[in-house]
Short mmCIF file of C-alpha atoms in Angstrom, two decimals:
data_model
loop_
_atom_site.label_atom_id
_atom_site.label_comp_id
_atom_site.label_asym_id
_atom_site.label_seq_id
_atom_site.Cartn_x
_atom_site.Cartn_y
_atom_site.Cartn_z
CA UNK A 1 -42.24 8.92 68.97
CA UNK A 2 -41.33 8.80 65.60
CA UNK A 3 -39.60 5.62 64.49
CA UNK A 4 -37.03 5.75 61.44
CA UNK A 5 -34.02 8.42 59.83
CA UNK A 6 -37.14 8.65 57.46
CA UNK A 7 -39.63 9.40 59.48
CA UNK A 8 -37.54 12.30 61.46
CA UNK A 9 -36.86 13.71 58.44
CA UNK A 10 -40.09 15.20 57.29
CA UNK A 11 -42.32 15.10 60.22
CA UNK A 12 -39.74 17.26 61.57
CA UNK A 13 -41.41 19.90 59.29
CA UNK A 14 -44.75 18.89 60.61
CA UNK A 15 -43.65 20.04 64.81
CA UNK A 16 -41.77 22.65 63.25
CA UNK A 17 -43.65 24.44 60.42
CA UNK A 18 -41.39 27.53 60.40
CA UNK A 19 -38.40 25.11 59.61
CA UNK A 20 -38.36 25.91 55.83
CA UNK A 21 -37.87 29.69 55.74
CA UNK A 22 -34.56 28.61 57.31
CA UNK A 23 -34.01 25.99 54.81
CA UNK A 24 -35.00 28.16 52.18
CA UNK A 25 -32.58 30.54 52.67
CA UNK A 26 -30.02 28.01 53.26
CA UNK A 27 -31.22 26.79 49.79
CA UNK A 28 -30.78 30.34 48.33
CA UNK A 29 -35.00 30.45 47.72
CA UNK A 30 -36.19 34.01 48.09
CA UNK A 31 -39.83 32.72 49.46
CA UNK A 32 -41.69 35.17 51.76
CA UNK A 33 -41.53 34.58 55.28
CA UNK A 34 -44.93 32.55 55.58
CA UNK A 35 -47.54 33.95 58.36
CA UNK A 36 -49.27 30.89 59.33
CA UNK A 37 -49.16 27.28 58.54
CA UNK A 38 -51.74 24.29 57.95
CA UNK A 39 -50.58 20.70 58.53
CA UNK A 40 -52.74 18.39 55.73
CA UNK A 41 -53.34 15.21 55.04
CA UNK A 42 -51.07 13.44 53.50
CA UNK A 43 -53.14 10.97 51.42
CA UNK A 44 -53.15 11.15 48.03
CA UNK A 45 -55.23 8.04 47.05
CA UNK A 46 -57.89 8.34 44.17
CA UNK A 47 -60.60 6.30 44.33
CA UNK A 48 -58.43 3.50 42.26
CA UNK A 49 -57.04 0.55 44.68
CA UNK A 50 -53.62 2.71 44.53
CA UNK A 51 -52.60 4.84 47.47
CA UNK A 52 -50.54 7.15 46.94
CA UNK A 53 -49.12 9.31 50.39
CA UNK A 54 -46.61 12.14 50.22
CA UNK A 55 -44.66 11.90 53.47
CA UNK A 56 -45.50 15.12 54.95
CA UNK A 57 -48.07 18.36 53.23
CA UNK A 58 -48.21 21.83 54.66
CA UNK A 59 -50.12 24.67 53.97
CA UNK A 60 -47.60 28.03 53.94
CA UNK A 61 -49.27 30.96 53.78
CA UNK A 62 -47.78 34.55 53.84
CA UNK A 63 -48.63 38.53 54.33
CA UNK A 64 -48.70 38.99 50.35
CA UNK A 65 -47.85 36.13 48.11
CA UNK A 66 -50.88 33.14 47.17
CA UNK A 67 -51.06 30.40 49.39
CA UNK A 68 -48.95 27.73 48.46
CA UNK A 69 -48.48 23.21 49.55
CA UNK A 70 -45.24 22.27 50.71
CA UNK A 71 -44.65 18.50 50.28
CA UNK A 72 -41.67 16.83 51.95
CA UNK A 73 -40.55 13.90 51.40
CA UNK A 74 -37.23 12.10 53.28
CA UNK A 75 -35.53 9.93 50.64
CA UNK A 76 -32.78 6.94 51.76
CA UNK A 77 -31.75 6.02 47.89
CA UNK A 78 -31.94 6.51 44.88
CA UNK A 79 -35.42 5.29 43.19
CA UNK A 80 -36.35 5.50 39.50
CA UNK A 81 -39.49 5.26 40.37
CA UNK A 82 -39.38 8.43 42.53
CA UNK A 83 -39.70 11.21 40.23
CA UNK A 84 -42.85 9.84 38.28
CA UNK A 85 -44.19 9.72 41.88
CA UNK A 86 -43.18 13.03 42.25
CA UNK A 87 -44.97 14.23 39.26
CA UNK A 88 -47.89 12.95 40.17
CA UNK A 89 -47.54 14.61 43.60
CA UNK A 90 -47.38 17.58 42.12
CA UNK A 91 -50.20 17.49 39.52
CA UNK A 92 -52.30 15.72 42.29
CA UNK A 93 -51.86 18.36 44.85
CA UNK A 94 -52.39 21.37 41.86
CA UNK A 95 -55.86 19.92 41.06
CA UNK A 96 -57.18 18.91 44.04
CA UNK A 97 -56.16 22.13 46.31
CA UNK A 98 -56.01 25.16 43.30
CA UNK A 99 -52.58 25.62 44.92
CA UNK A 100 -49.22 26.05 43.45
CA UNK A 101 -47.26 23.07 44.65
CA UNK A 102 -43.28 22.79 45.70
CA UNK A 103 -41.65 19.70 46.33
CA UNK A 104 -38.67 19.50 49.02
CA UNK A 105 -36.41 16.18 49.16
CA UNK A 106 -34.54 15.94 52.59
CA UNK A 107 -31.68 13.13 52.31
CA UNK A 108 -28.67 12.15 54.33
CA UNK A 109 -26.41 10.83 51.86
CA UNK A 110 -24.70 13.09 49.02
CA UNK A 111 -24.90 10.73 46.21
CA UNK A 112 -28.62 10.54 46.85
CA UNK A 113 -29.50 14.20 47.59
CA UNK A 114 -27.50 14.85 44.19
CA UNK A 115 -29.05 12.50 42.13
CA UNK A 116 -32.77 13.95 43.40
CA UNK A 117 -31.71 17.33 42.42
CA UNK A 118 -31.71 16.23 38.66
CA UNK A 119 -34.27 18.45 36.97
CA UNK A 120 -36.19 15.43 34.74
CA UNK A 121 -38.31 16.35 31.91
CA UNK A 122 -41.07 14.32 31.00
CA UNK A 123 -42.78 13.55 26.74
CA UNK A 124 -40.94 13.21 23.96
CA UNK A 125 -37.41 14.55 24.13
CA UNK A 126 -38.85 16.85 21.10
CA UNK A 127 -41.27 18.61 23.20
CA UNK A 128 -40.97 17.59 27.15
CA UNK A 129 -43.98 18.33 28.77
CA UNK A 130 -43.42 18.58 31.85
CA UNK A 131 -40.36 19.38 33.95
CA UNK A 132 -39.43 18.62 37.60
CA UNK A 133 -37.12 20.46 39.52
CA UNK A 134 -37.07 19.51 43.63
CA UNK A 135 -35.60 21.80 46.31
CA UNK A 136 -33.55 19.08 47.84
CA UNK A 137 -31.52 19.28 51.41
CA UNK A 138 -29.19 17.20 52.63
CA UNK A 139 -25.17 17.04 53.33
CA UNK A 140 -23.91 18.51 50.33
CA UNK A 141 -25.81 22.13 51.01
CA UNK A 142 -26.94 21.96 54.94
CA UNK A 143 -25.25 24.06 57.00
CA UNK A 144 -22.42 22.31 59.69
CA UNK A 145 -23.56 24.18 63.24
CA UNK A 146 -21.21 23.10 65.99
CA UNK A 147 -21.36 26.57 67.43
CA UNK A 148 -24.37 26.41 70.50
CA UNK A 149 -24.78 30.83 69.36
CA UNK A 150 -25.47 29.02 65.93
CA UNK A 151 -27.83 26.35 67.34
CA UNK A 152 -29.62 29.04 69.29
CA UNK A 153 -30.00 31.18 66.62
CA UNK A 154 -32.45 28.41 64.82
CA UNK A 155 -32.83 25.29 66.56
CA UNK A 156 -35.02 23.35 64.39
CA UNK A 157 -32.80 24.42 61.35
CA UNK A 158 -29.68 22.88 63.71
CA UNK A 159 -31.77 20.17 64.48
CA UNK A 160 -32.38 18.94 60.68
CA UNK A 161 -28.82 19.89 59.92
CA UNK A 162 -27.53 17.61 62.70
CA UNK A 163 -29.97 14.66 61.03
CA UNK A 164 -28.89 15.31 57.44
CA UNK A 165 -25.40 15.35 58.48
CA UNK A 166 -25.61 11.85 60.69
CA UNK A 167 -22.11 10.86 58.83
CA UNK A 168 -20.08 13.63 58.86
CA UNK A 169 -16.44 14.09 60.19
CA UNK A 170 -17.39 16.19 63.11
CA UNK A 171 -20.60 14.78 63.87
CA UNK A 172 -18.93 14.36 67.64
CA UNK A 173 -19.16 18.23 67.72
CA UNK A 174 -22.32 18.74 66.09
CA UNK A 175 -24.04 16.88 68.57
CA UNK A 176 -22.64 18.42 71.39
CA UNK A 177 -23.39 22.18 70.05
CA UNK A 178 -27.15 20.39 70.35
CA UNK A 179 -26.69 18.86 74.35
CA UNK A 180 -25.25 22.43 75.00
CA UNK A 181 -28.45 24.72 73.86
CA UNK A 182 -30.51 21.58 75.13
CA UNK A 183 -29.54 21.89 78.73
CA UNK A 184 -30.78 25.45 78.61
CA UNK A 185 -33.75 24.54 76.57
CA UNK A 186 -37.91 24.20 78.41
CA UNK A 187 -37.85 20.25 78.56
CA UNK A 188 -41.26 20.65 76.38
CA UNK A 189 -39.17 22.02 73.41
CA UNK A 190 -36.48 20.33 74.00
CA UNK A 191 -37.55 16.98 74.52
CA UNK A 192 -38.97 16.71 70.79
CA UNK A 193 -36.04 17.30 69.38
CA UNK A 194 -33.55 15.20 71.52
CA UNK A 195 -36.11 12.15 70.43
CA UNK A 196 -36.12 13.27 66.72
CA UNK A 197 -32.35 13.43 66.34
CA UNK A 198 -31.72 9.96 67.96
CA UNK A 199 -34.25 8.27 65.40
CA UNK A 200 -32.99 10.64 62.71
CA UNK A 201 -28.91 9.19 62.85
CA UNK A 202 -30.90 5.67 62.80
CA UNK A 203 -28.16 3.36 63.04
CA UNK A 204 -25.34 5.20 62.63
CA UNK A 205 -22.88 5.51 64.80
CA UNK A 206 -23.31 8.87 65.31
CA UNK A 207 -26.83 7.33 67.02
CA UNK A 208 -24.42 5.97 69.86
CA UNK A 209 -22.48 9.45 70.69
CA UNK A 210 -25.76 10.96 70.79
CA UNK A 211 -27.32 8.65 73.80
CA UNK A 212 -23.89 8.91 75.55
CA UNK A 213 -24.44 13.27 75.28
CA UNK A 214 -28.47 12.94 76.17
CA UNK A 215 -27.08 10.48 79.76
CA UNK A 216 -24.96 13.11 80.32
CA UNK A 217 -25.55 16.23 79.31
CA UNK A 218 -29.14 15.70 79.64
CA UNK A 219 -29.49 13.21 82.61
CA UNK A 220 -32.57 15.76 84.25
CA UNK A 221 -34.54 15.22 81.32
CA UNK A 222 -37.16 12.87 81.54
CA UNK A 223 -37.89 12.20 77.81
CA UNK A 224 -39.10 8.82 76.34
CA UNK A 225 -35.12 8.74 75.38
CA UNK A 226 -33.59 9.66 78.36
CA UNK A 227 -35.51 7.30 80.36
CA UNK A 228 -34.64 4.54 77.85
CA UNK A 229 -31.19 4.92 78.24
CA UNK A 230 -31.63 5.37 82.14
CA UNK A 231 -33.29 2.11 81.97
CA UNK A 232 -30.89 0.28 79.79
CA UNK A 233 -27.93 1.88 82.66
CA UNK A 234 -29.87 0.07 85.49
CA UNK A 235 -30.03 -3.25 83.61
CA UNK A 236 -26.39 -3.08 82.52
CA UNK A 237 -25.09 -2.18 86.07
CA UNK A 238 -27.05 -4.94 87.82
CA UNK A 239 -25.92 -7.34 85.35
CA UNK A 240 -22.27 -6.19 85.53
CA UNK A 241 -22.95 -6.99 89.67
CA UNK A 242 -23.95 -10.02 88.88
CA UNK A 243 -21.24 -11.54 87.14
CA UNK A 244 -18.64 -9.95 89.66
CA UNK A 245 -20.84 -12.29 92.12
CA UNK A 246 -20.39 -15.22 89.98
CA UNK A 247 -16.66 -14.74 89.89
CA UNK A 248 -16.25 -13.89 93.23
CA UNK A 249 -17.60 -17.30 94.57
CA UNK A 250 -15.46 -19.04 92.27
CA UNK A 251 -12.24 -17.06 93.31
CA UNK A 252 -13.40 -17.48 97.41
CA UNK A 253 -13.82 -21.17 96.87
CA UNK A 254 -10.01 -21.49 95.18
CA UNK A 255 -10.98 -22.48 91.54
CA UNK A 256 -8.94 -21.10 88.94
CA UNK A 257 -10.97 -18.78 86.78
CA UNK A 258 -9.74 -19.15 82.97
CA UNK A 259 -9.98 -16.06 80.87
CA UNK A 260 -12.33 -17.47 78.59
CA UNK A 261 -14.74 -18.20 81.22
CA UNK A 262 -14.09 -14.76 82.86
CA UNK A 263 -14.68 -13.10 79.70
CA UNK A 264 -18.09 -15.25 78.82
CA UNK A 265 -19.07 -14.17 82.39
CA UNK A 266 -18.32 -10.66 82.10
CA UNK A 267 -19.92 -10.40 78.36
CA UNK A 268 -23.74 -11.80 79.56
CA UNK A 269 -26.34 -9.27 80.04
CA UNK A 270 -28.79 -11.57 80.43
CA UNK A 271 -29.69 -11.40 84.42
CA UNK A 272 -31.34 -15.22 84.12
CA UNK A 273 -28.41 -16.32 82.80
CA UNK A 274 -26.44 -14.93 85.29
CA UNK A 275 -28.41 -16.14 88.19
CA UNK A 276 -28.39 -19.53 87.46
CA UNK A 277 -24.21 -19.60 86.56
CA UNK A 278 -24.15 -17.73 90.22
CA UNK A 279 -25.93 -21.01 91.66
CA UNK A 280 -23.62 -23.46 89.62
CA UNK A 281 -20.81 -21.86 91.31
CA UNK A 282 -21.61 -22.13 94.57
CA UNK A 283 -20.67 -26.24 93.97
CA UNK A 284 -19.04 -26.30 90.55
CA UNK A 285 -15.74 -28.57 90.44
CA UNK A 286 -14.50 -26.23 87.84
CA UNK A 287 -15.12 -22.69 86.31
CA UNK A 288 -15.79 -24.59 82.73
CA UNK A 289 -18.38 -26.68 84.78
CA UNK A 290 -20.87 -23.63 85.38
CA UNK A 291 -21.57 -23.93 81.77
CA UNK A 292 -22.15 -27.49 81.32
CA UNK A 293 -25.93 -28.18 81.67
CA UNK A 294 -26.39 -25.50 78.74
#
């Protein structure tokens, strides 16, 4: 399971290879449609003590055109350092495989996605020697799909569009284009991408809507997600039981219940916690009083 907004977006490329004929052509790219792909490694150390790794390599190849490496590489911010790395990437990958190389930059802020965009020349201003130009996707040129016929049409295209756009107005109705498809979707395909898009929105608060659509739209599904959130439903209900308990004995035994105290109650998730207040109240002189040995 992949583990960070970075991470989803460029291994996303690695489960689904195909993924950037649709983003070239969202891009405006005329690149053949490739024929097969090769995952590679992704290390680019020499045998100096720096390592270098580009966050995801593929091989594309195609019916007519030369073989070409696809490096992608999820950026958060903006980096100074980035494009140098870049460059290297690029020169790195040309020597080492004989391949022409292309460099895509998937990002989930504007600002960012603009700013890696920038062609930047490298040498002397009188004579730059080299110049690089990204393909870069992110809010400010990824499609908005809240129509399920559009999600259908390409669902791991959807599926990055729904990450890159984590912060967008209608990310409500984004997401729910995805539960729709996904509840008609084989669990095998479809469980990939519900777990990619929840770490992709990270902690935004799109993240939130979209465990609230996979326990409800999705409840059959038994992905690592789905059970999580399953889980964490369990443990908030029987908490939520056990401070009714709590209360209860206080309000059978006469004692007035403050507000504070109901609310302190009702707020604990913690079933330990909980157990032990519902023992205090069993003889407590006063709600406050459950509290007092903490």
């Amino acid at each position: 399971m992949v583990s960070s907004p970075h991470e989803a977006m460029h291994r996303i490329f690695q489960q689904y290879p195909g993924l950037f004929s649709g983003v070239a052509e969202v891009l405006g790219i005329d690149f053949p449609q490739p024929t097969s792909f090769t995952v590679l490694p992704n290390d680019l150390t020499e045998t100096s003590p720096v390592e270098r790794r580009v966050d995801t390599l593929l091989r594309l190849e195609s019916e007519h055109d030369e073989p070409l490496l696809l490096a992608v590489e999820s950026q958060s911010g903006k980096d100074p350092d980035k494009p140098a790395s870049w460059a290297y990437y690029a020169s790195y990958l040309l020597t080492k495989y004989r391949l022409q190389p292309l460099l895509l930059v998937v990002c989930q802020d504007r600002a960012t996605a603009e700013w890696a965009a920038r062609e930047v020349s490298f040498g002397p201003r009188q004579w730059p020697l080299l110049t690089l130009r990204p393909l870069v996707a992110g809010p400010h040129n990824m499609p908005v799909i809240t129509d399920p016929a559009e999600v259908r049409k390409d669902l791991a295209l959807a599926t990055l569009a729904a990450i890159t756009h984590a912060t967008h107005p209608d990310a409500g109705v984004i997401l729910k284009s995805m539960t729709t498809v996904l509840r008609d979707t084989p669990q095998s395909i479809a469980n990939p991408i519900i777990e990619l898009i929840a770490q992709g929105l990270g902690k935004h608060p799109a993240a939130q809507l979209w465990r609230k659509l996979v326990a409800v739209d999705l409840s059959f599904y038994k992905s690592p997600l789905s059970e999580e959130i399953r889980d964490e439903g369990r443990a908030e209900g029987e908490a939520r039981r056990a401070a009714e308990d709590v209360l209860d004995i206080l309000e059978v035994r006469g004692i007035d219940v403050p507000e504070a105290v109901r609310e302190r109650v009702t707020g604990c998730g913690d079933p330990e916690i909980l157990r032990h207040w519902h023992r205090r109240a069993v003889t407590a002189p006063t709600a406050e009083a459950i509290f007092e040995d903490e």
